Short mmCIF file of C-alpha atoms and ligand atoms in Angstrom, two decimals:
data_model
loop_
_atom_site.label_atom_id
_atom_site.label_comp_id
_atom_site.label_asym_id
_atom_site.label_seq_id
_atom_site.Cartn_x
_atom_site.Cartn_y
_atom_site.Cartn_z
CA MET A 1 0.91 -20.01 44.58
CA ASN A 2 -2.47 -17.89 45.32
CA ALA A 3 -2.97 -15.05 46.80
CA ILE A 4 -3.58 -14.34 50.79
CA ARG A 5 -6.90 -12.35 51.82
CA SER A 6 -7.49 -11.29 55.04
CA SER A 7 -10.19 -8.29 56.23
CA GLY A 8 -6.93 -6.59 56.96
CA PHE A 9 -4.57 -7.59 54.45
CA THR A 10 -3.95 -9.08 51.45
CA LEU A 11 -0.49 -10.32 50.16
CA SER A 12 0.62 -11.26 46.84
CA PRO A 13 2.80 -13.48 45.60
CA ASN A 14 5.32 -12.79 42.38
CA ALA A 15 4.11 -8.32 42.35
CA SER A 16 5.77 -6.03 40.08
CA LEU A 17 7.08 -2.95 41.81
CA ARG A 18 6.93 -0.69 38.52
CA ASP A 19 3.98 1.08 39.83
CA ARG A 20 4.54 1.08 43.46
CA ASN A 21 8.23 2.98 42.73
CA THR A 22 8.38 7.09 41.12
CA LEU A 23 11.22 6.64 39.41
CA ARG A 24 9.53 3.32 37.63
CA VAL A 25 11.05 1.10 38.00
CA ASP A 26 10.13 -2.81 36.81
CA ALA A 27 11.78 -4.57 39.52
CA ARG A 28 9.35 -7.36 41.44
CA ALA A 29 8.89 -8.73 44.82
CA ALA A 30 8.36 -12.26 45.88
CA TRP A 31 5.51 -11.29 48.19
CA LEU A 32 3.22 -7.62 47.79
CA ALA A 33 1.50 -7.10 51.63
CA ASP A 34 -1.08 -4.42 51.61
CA ILE A 35 -2.16 -3.56 55.79
CA HIS A 36 -5.72 -2.28 55.35
CA ASP A 37 -5.95 -1.89 59.64
CA ALA A 38 -3.08 -2.77 62.03
CA ALA A 39 -4.72 -4.60 64.29
CA ALA A 40 -3.41 -6.78 61.85
CA ILE A 41 -0.29 -6.68 61.30
CA PRO A 42 1.15 -9.45 63.48
CA ASP A 43 -1.24 -11.53 61.77
CA LEU A 44 0.17 -10.71 58.93
CA LEU A 45 3.56 -11.25 60.36
CA ASP A 46 3.06 -14.78 60.73
CA GLN A 47 1.83 -16.39 58.17
CA ALA A 48 4.31 -19.59 57.09
CA VAL A 49 5.09 -17.49 53.55
CA LEU A 50 6.87 -14.06 55.66
CA ARG A 51 7.98 -16.28 58.53
CA ASP A 52 11.80 -16.66 57.09
CA ALA A 53 11.81 -13.91 54.98
CA PRO A 54 13.35 -10.53 54.55
CA THR A 55 11.30 -7.91 55.30
CA LEU A 56 11.06 -4.24 53.27
CA LEU A 57 8.85 -1.50 54.00
CA LEU A 58 7.55 0.81 50.95
CA GLY A 59 5.47 3.60 50.88
CA GLU A 60 4.49 5.06 47.52
CA GLY A 61 8.02 4.36 46.51
CA SER A 62 9.35 7.92 46.38
CA ASN A 63 12.30 8.38 47.75
CA VAL A 64 13.31 4.30 46.64
CA LEU A 65 15.99 2.96 43.71
CA PHE A 66 14.97 -0.35 43.69
CA THR A 67 18.28 -2.41 41.49
CA ARG A 68 17.34 -5.44 41.74
CA ASP A 69 14.08 -7.95 42.50
CA PHE A 70 13.55 -8.48 46.46
CA ASP A 71 13.70 -12.10 47.48
CA GLY A 72 11.04 -11.40 49.99
CA ALA A 73 7.99 -8.82 51.84
CA VAL A 74 7.16 -5.61 50.98
CA VAL A 75 4.52 -4.21 53.03
CA THR A 76 2.57 -1.38 52.39
CA MET A 77 0.42 0.49 55.08
CA LYS A 78 -2.32 1.25 53.43
CA THR A 79 -4.75 2.62 56.47
CA ARG A 80 -6.29 5.38 55.79
CA GLY A 81 -8.20 7.84 58.43
CA ILE A 82 -8.08 11.60 60.21
CA GLU A 83 -8.44 12.83 63.33
CA THR A 84 -8.68 15.31 64.37
CA LEU A 85 -7.85 15.61 68.80
CA ASP A 86 -8.39 18.15 71.92
CA GLY A 87 -4.82 21.04 71.46
CA GLY A 88 -6.41 23.24 74.11
CA SER A 89 -6.31 26.39 73.11
CA ASP A 90 -3.41 27.00 72.09
CA ALA A 91 -2.34 24.37 69.08
CA VAL A 92 -4.66 22.18 67.33
CA ARG A 93 -3.51 17.93 66.65
CA ILE A 94 -3.96 15.77 63.93
CA ARG A 95 -3.11 12.36 64.70
CA VAL A 96 -2.92 10.50 60.42
CA ALA A 97 -3.43 6.85 59.43
CA ALA A 98 0.64 6.30 57.77
CA GLY A 99 -1.35 5.17 54.24
CA GLU A 100 -2.75 8.68 54.19
CA HIS A 101 -0.99 10.90 51.17
CA TRP A 102 1.16 14.00 52.42
CA ASP A 103 -0.23 15.81 49.98
CA GLY A 104 -3.43 15.35 50.75
CA LEU A 105 -3.37 15.76 54.39
CA VAL A 106 -1.96 19.37 53.54
CA ARG A 107 -4.43 20.32 51.69
CA TRP A 108 -7.38 18.76 54.35
CA ALA A 109 -5.43 21.03 56.99
CA LEU A 110 -5.85 24.08 54.02
CA ALA A 111 -9.66 23.43 53.82
CA HIS A 112 -10.06 22.72 57.41
CA GLY A 113 -8.07 26.91 58.46
CA HIS A 114 -5.06 24.79 60.27
CA ALA A 115 -2.22 26.57 59.26
CA GLY A 116 1.71 24.96 59.05
CA LEU A 117 2.11 22.71 56.22
CA GLU A 118 1.38 24.61 52.99
CA ASN A 119 5.21 24.38 52.92
CA LEU A 120 4.77 20.70 52.21
CA ILE A 121 2.89 20.89 50.15
CA LEU A 122 2.57 18.93 46.72
CA ILE A 123 5.76 16.08 48.49
CA PRO A 124 4.98 13.23 47.25
CA GLY A 125 4.21 10.34 49.33
CA SER A 126 2.90 8.56 52.27
CA VAL A 127 2.61 10.32 55.79
CA GLY A 128 4.12 7.43 57.16
CA ALA A 129 7.32 7.88 55.33
CA ALA A 130 6.98 11.78 56.23
CA PRO A 131 9.05 10.86 59.54
CA MET A 132 11.36 8.79 57.77
CA GLN A 133 13.73 11.26 56.46
CA ASN A 134 12.32 14.70 57.85
CA ILE A 135 10.34 15.77 54.60
CA GLY A 136 11.74 19.84 54.53
CA ALA A 137 10.89 21.95 51.70
CA TYR A 138 10.77 26.12 51.62
CA GLY A 139 12.71 26.64 55.07
CA VAL A 140 10.47 23.96 56.86
CA GLU A 141 10.31 20.64 57.66
CA VAL A 142 8.29 18.12 59.40
CA ARG A 143 9.61 17.61 62.53
CA GLU A 144 8.50 21.43 63.96
CA PHE A 145 4.93 19.71 63.65
CA ILE A 146 5.87 15.96 64.79
CA GLU A 147 4.22 15.52 68.17
CA SER A 148 4.62 11.40 68.08
CA VAL A 149 5.16 8.79 65.37
CA GLU A 150 2.92 4.94 66.88
CA ALA A 151 5.03 2.46 64.95
CA TYR A 152 4.84 -1.62 65.17
CA ASP A 153 8.58 -3.07 65.92
CA LEU A 154 9.42 -6.19 64.04
CA ARG A 155 11.70 -6.75 66.07
CA GLN A 156 10.48 -6.88 68.77
CA ARG A 157 6.80 -7.46 67.78
CA ARG A 158 5.26 -4.85 70.01
CA HIS A 159 3.94 -1.56 69.25
CA ALA A 160 6.11 1.54 70.12
CA VAL A 161 5.52 5.16 70.37
CA PHE A 162 8.42 7.67 69.58
CA ARG A 163 7.95 10.90 70.58
CA ASN A 164 8.94 13.72 68.86
CA ALA A 165 12.93 14.09 71.01
CA ASP A 166 13.23 9.62 70.32
CA CYS A 167 13.10 10.35 66.74
CA GLU A 168 16.15 12.00 66.49
CA PHE A 169 15.43 14.29 63.74
CA GLY A 170 17.96 15.75 61.34
CA TYR A 171 18.34 16.82 58.20
CA ARG A 172 16.98 14.13 55.93
CA ASP A 173 17.41 11.88 58.41
CA SER A 174 16.16 9.77 61.75
CA ILE A 175 16.36 7.43 64.44
CA PHE A 176 13.85 5.27 61.50
CA LYS A 177 15.90 5.90 58.25
CA ARG A 178 18.64 4.96 60.19
CA HIS A 179 17.21 1.31 61.01
CA PRO A 180 15.17 0.78 58.52
CA ASP A 181 12.37 -2.37 58.20
CA ARG A 182 13.31 -2.31 61.80
CA TRP A 183 9.97 -0.11 62.65
CA LEU A 184 6.54 -0.06 60.53
CA ILE A 185 4.90 3.61 61.27
CA THR A 186 2.11 2.55 61.47
CA ALA A 187 0.20 6.43 62.31
CA VAL A 188 1.39 10.16 63.08
CA THR A 189 0.57 12.95 65.75
CA LEU A 190 0.94 16.19 64.26
CA ARG A 191 0.63 19.63 65.78
CA LEU A 192 -0.21 22.96 64.69
CA PRO A 193 0.24 25.64 66.79
CA ARG A 194 -2.78 28.23 66.41
CA GLU A 195 -0.40 31.00 65.98
CA TRP A 196 0.43 31.81 63.01
CA SER A 197 3.03 33.09 60.84
CA PRO A 198 4.09 33.21 56.94
CA ARG A 199 7.70 31.38 55.91
CA ILE A 200 8.60 33.35 53.47
CA GLU A 201 12.09 33.52 53.45
CA TYR A 202 13.27 30.89 50.98
CA SER A 203 15.34 32.27 47.91
CA GLY A 204 12.55 32.47 45.56
CA VAL A 205 9.37 33.16 47.42
CA GLN A 206 9.09 36.45 48.03
CA ASP A 207 9.52 37.21 44.41
CA GLU A 208 6.94 34.51 43.55
CA LEU A 209 4.24 36.15 45.46
CA ARG A 210 5.38 40.22 44.70
CA ARG A 211 5.01 38.98 41.20
CA MET A 212 1.33 37.63 42.15
CA GLY A 213 0.15 41.28 44.10
CA ILE A 214 0.47 39.28 46.98
CA GLU A 215 1.48 41.91 50.52
CA HIS A 216 0.16 40.43 53.68
CA PRO A 217 0.20 36.90 52.16
CA ALA A 218 -2.28 34.12 54.04
CA PRO A 219 -2.05 29.96 54.42
CA ILE A 220 -3.19 29.34 51.07
CA HIS A 221 -1.32 32.08 49.02
CA VAL A 222 1.75 30.52 50.86
CA ALA A 223 0.90 27.09 49.12
CA ASP A 224 0.32 28.15 45.41
CA THR A 225 3.31 30.13 45.71
CA VAL A 226 5.19 26.71 46.79
CA MET A 227 2.82 25.10 44.69
CA ALA A 228 4.20 27.18 41.66
CA LEU A 229 7.50 27.04 42.26
CA ARG A 230 7.80 23.30 42.85
CA THR A 231 5.65 22.59 39.34
CA ARG A 232 8.09 25.02 37.28
CA LYS A 233 10.89 24.14 38.56
CA LEU A 234 10.65 20.13 38.96
CA PRO A 235 9.82 17.14 36.17
CA ASP A 236 6.31 15.66 37.14
CA PRO A 237 6.94 11.69 37.86
CA ALA A 238 3.57 11.49 36.37
CA VAL A 239 5.50 12.87 32.77
CA ILE A 240 8.71 10.90 34.09
CA GLY A 241 10.10 9.10 36.90
CA ASN A 242 12.19 10.19 39.15
CA ALA A 243 12.66 10.35 43.15
CA GLY A 244 13.10 14.25 43.68
CA SER A 245 16.39 14.95 44.80
CA PHE A 246 18.46 11.98 44.09
CA PHE A 247 21.54 13.00 46.41
CA LYS A 248 21.08 15.36 49.91
CA ASN A 249 22.90 18.46 49.88
CA PRO A 250 26.23 18.08 51.06
CA LEU A 251 27.27 19.17 55.24
CA ILE A 252 30.90 20.02 55.11
CA PRO A 253 33.58 21.83 57.23
CA GLY A 254 32.63 25.19 57.05
CA ALA A 255 36.93 26.24 55.96
CA GLN A 256 36.49 23.63 53.05
CA ALA A 257 33.51 25.29 52.06
CA ALA A 258 35.51 28.51 52.49
CA ALA A 259 37.80 27.26 50.70
CA LEU A 260 35.96 26.05 47.44
CA ARG A 261 33.32 29.26 47.35
CA ALA A 262 36.63 31.98 46.86
CA GLU A 263 37.21 29.16 43.80
CA HIS A 264 33.86 29.16 42.33
CA PRO A 265 32.42 32.38 43.92
CA GLN A 266 29.19 31.73 42.86
CA LEU A 267 28.81 28.43 44.32
CA PRO A 268 25.64 28.70 46.67
CA CYS A 269 26.24 27.62 50.35
CA TRP A 270 24.48 28.45 53.98
CA PRO A 271 25.92 28.33 57.01
CA ALA A 272 24.92 24.90 59.33
CA PRO A 273 25.22 23.74 62.31
CA ASN A 274 28.26 22.51 64.00
CA ASP A 275 30.73 25.08 62.68
CA THR A 276 29.52 22.63 58.57
CA SER A 277 28.07 24.87 55.91
CA LYS A 278 25.33 23.58 53.33
CA LEU A 279 26.77 23.42 49.18
CA SER A 280 23.90 22.89 46.50
CA ALA A 281 24.85 20.10 44.79
CA ALA A 282 22.56 20.35 41.93
CA TRP A 283 25.44 23.31 41.20
CA LEU A 284 27.81 21.23 41.99
CA ILE A 285 26.14 18.30 39.28
CA GLU A 286 25.09 21.78 36.71
CA ALA A 287 28.97 22.66 37.41
CA SER A 288 30.79 18.71 37.20
CA GLY A 289 28.58 18.83 33.13
CA PHE A 290 26.05 16.42 34.02
CA LYS A 291 22.59 18.61 33.91
CA GLY A 292 20.86 17.05 31.02
CA LEU A 293 23.10 13.96 30.10
CA ARG A 294 21.57 11.31 29.15
CA GLU A 295 22.64 7.52 29.23
CA GLY A 296 20.31 5.66 27.80
CA ASP A 297 16.68 5.90 28.73
CA ALA A 298 18.65 7.12 32.65
CA GLY A 299 19.38 10.49 32.92
CA ILE A 300 19.85 14.17 34.51
CA SER A 301 16.84 15.89 34.15
CA ASN A 302 17.53 19.33 31.94
CA ARG A 303 15.10 21.25 34.46
CA HIS A 304 16.87 20.53 37.63
CA ALA A 305 20.29 18.90 38.29
CA LEU A 306 19.48 17.19 41.34
CA VAL A 307 16.65 14.90 39.14
CA LEU A 308 17.77 11.17 38.18
CA VAL A 309 15.24 10.46 35.38
CA ASN A 310 14.08 7.14 33.69
CA HIS A 311 13.13 8.59 30.12
CA GLY A 312 11.04 4.99 29.85
CA ASP A 313 12.59 1.29 30.61
CA ALA A 314 16.13 2.87 32.14
CA THR A 315 16.43 -0.33 34.71
CA GLY A 316 17.77 0.61 37.88
CA GLU A 317 20.92 -0.95 38.30
CA GLN A 318 21.51 2.06 34.74
CA LEU A 319 19.50 4.81 36.78
CA TRP A 320 22.44 3.56 40.23
CA ALA A 321 25.84 3.32 37.43
CA LEU A 322 24.89 6.74 36.09
CA ALA A 323 24.29 7.95 39.80
CA GLN A 324 27.84 6.71 40.69
CA ARG A 325 29.15 8.57 38.10
CA VAL A 326 27.46 11.47 38.86
CA ARG A 327 28.56 11.16 42.41
CA ALA A 328 32.78 10.58 40.94
CA GLY A 329 32.73 13.58 38.67
CA VAL A 330 31.86 15.96 41.31
CA ARG A 331 34.27 14.53 43.80
CA GLU A 332 36.97 14.63 41.40
CA GLN A 333 35.98 18.46 40.34
CA PHE A 334 35.48 19.54 43.71
CA GLY A 335 36.27 16.76 46.64
CA VAL A 336 33.33 16.85 47.82
CA GLU A 337 31.16 13.73 48.05
CA LEU A 338 27.45 13.25 47.65
CA GLU A 339 25.08 11.11 49.59
CA PRO A 340 22.07 9.06 47.89
CA GLU A 341 19.02 10.85 49.56
CA PRO A 342 16.56 7.59 48.29
CA ARG A 343 16.67 4.25 49.78
CA VAL A 344 19.38 2.03 47.32
CA ILE A 345 18.06 -1.21 47.30
CA THR A 346 21.68 -2.98 46.11
CA ALA A 347 22.17 -6.32 46.32
P1 FAD B 1 9.03 4.87 50.36
O1 FAD B 1 9.47 6.07 48.89
O2 FAD B 1 7.47 4.84 49.20
O3 FAD B 1 10.09 5.48 51.15
C1 FAD B 1 10.64 5.84 51.45
C2 FAD B 1 11.57 5.27 53.08
O4 FAD B 1 11.06 5.32 54.02
C3 FAD B 1 11.57 4.21 52.57
O5 FAD B 1 13.50 3.61 53.09
C4 FAD B 1 10.56 3.39 52.86
O6 FAD B 1 11.66 1.94 53.70
C5 FAD B 1 10.76 3.95 54.26
N1 FAD B 1 9.12 3.63 54.82
C6 FAD B 1 8.35 4.22 53.89
N2 FAD B 1 6.64 4.23 54.48
C7 FAD B 1 7.23 3.91 55.93
C8 FAD B 1 6.49 3.38 57.31
N3 FAD B 1 5.25 3.10 56.75
N4 FAD B 1 6.99 2.95 58.43
C9 FAD B 1 8.39 2.86 57.98
N5 FAD B 1 9.56 2.81 57.32
C10 FAD B 1 8.16 3.49 55.72
N6 FAD B 1 11.39 14.62 50.15
C11 FAD B 1 11.47 16.03 50.89
O7 FAD B 1 11.87 15.68 51.91
N7 FAD B 1 11.41 17.03 49.99
C12 FAD B 1 10.72 17.69 48.89
O8 FAD B 1 10.44 18.62 48.80
C13 FAD B 1 10.56 16.17 48.36
N8 FAD B 1 10.20 16.74 47.19
C14 FAD B 1 9.65 15.11 46.37
C15 FAD B 1 9.52 16.00 44.82
C16 FAD B 1 9.55 14.08 44.31
C17 FAD B 1 9.07 14.92 42.29
C18 FAD B 1 9.09 13.16 44.40
C19 FAD B 1 9.55 12.24 42.98
C20 FAD B 1 9.82 12.93 45.02
C21 FAD B 1 10.23 14.74 46.42
N9 FAD B 1 10.86 14.36 47.63
C22 FAD B 1 10.71 15.20 48.40
C23 FAD B 1 10.90 12.75 48.47
C24 FAD B 1 9.55 11.83 49.20
O9 FAD B 1 8.33 12.20 48.10
C25 FAD B 1 9.35 11.66 50.49
O10 FAD B 1 10.64 11.31 50.45
C26 FAD B 1 8.40 10.71 51.13
O11 FAD B 1 8.36 10.95 52.08
C27 FAD B 1 8.03 9.48 50.28
O12 FAD B 1 7.45 8.11 51.27
P2 FAD B 1 6.60 7.36 50.04
O13 FAD B 1 5.36 7.34 51.12
O14 FAD B 1 7.09 7.64 48.84
O15 FAD B 1 8.21 6.14 51.07
N1 EPU B 2 20.43 24.93 41.02
C1 EPU B 2 21.50 24.85 40.23
N2 EPU B 2 20.94 23.95 39.19
C2 EPU B 2 20.40 23.62 38.86
C3 EPU B 2 18.84 23.53 40.01
C4 EPU B 2 19.44 24.51 41.17
O1 EPU B 2 22.71 24.92 40.44
O2 EPU B 2 19.38 22.45 38.50
C5 EPU B 2 21.15 25.90 42.46
C6 EPU B 2 20.44 27.10 41.78
O3 EPU B 2 21.72 28.29 42.84
C7 EPU B 2 19.63 27.08 43.24
C8 EPU B 2 19.97 26.23 44.39
O4 EPU B 2 20.73 24.76 43.61
O5 EPU B 2 19.92 28.49 44.07
C9 EPU B 2 19.04 24.96 44.73
O6 EPU B 2 17.82 25.03 44.03
P1 EPU B 2 16.18 24.09 44.80
O7 EPU B 2 15.50 25.56 45.57
O8 EPU B 2 16.18 23.68 44.57
O9 EPU B 2 16.57 23.12 46.25
P2 EPU B 2 17.43 22.37 45.98
O10 EPU B 2 18.28 21.94 46.98
O11 EPU B 2 17.59 21.80 44.65
C10 EPU B 2 15.79 21.27 48.37
C11 EPU B 2 15.69 19.63 48.19
C12 EPU B 2 13.41 19.56 47.67
C13 EPU B 2 12.95 20.75 48.09
C14 EPU B 2 14.35 22.30 47.90
C15 EPU B 2 13.15 23.35 48.27
C16 EPU B 2 17.55 18.14 49.22
C17 EPU B 2 18.39 17.61 48.45
N3 EPU B 2 16.34 19.13 48.44
O12 EPU B 2 16.29 21.19 46.57
O13 EPU B 2 13.67 18.22 48.09
O14 EPU B 2 12.09 20.79 47.86
O15 EPU B 2 15.50 22.60 47.97
O16 EPU B 2 13.33 23.72 49.64
O17 EPU B 2 17.32 19.46 50.38
C18 EPU B 2 13.59 16.41 47.99
O18 EPU B 2 13.93 15.96 48.98
O19 EPU B 2 13.28 15.78 47.06
C19 EPU B 2 13.07 17.35 47.24
C20 EPU B 2 12.79 17.63 46.06
#
C-alpha cells in the first residue's frame, strides 16, 4: 500500500509510532493520518481504507502508553494558527488550532502581553489535547480559561461546539476523556481576563520567587519560577522516555484520609470537593519502595516517584506490567487504588 496524499491530509500505511509518543514505545499503526486542514476531515474519513477501521486520536503522544500495535487509523491534527478575537475591554479571546503546541501558545500569550497561562508553561503536548484531561499545574487548570471547544463528531459525522459547561471538566477529566475517540478536537477558544494577579500559592513557588529575589512578580517571573521547578523535578522526555505523572493523585473519602494521616503524618493530603481528600500518589509510591526501581528498561524515575520511565527499549507491555506492580504495591501497603493518568492502549 502507498501513502495517500491530499491538500488537507496525508495517510501513511504501516507507520511507526516511536517518534509519536514520549514514552518512546515502538508500536505501529496500520494507518497514520496527519490532518493539515480541518475542512478535510470528512474527506479523510471517506477514504476506503478507513471506512471500517477503528480510529485512535493522537496529539503529540505525551500522555499515552501503547501496549500493542494499533490495527486501524491513528489520526493527528497538525493544523496551526493563533487568532486574537474581540473580547471587549475585560478580556482577550484567542482561538487556537488543535495542532499548535501548548507550550508555544503559552509563550506566544506572554510575548503578546496576555497573562493567565503562565503557570501552565512547559506542559508538553498539543492545544487539541489540553481540554481532554483539563491540563493543570501549579494551582491552575486550563478549564478556567476555556470558553469553547470545537470538534468533529466522528460518530454523527458533523461539527460540534462545546461551551465550557458542556465539557464537564474535573481534575484530570472531561467529557472528551470519558468518550475517547468520539470527538476530534479541531480548535480551542480561550478567554484571558485582563485583570491579573499572580497565582503563587502552590507549594514551593513563593520560596523559588524569593530565591530569585522577586518581591512583586510579573507574569514572566511566575513563568520563570514554574519552569525552574518543573525542570528540577521532572525528567525531560527528550533525555528519557516518560509521560509525566503516570498516576492521578487519588481522591478518597475524608475519613479514610484522616485515618491514613493518623498512621502516616507526613503523607501530603489536600482537601477536595464533596468531603474527599486528595493524596500525593508520588509519596505513596515512594513510601512503598518503588522510587528508582528498574526492571529491564522499564523503570520508576529516581527524580520523581510518579513518573514511569523508559530507559531505552522497554516495550509498552513491560512498562504496563511495572505500572501494575506499583499499583498493587500501593494497594497492599496503604489500601489506596491508583488510577493511570495517561491513556493506556491495551488489547
Ligand atoms: P496525547 O498524549 O497524544 O493524547 C492524550 C489524549 O488526548 C488521548 O486520549 C488522545 O486520544 C486525546 N487527544 C489528543 N489530541 C486530540 C484531539 N485533537 N482531539 C481529541 N482527542 C485528542 N499534564 C498536565 O495536566 N499537567 C502537567 O503538569 C503535565 N506535565 C507533563 C510533563 C511531562 C514531562 C510529560 C511527558 C507530560 C506531562 N503532562 C502533564 C501530560 C501531557 O502533557 C498532557 O496530557 C497533554 O495535554 C497531552 O497532549 P498530547 O498532544 O501529547 O496528547
Ligand atoms: N513527592 C514524593 N516523592 C517524589 C515526588 C514528590 O513524596 O518523588 C511528594 C512531595 O511531598 C511533594 C508532593 O509529592 O510535595 C507533590 O509533588 P509535586 O509538586 O511534584 O506534584 P505532583 O502531585 O506529584 C502534580 C501533577 C503534575 C503537575 C504538578 C504541579 C498529577 C497527577 N500530577 O504532580 O502534573 O505538574 O502537580 O502542579 O496531578 C502530569 O499530569 O503529568 C503532571 C506532571
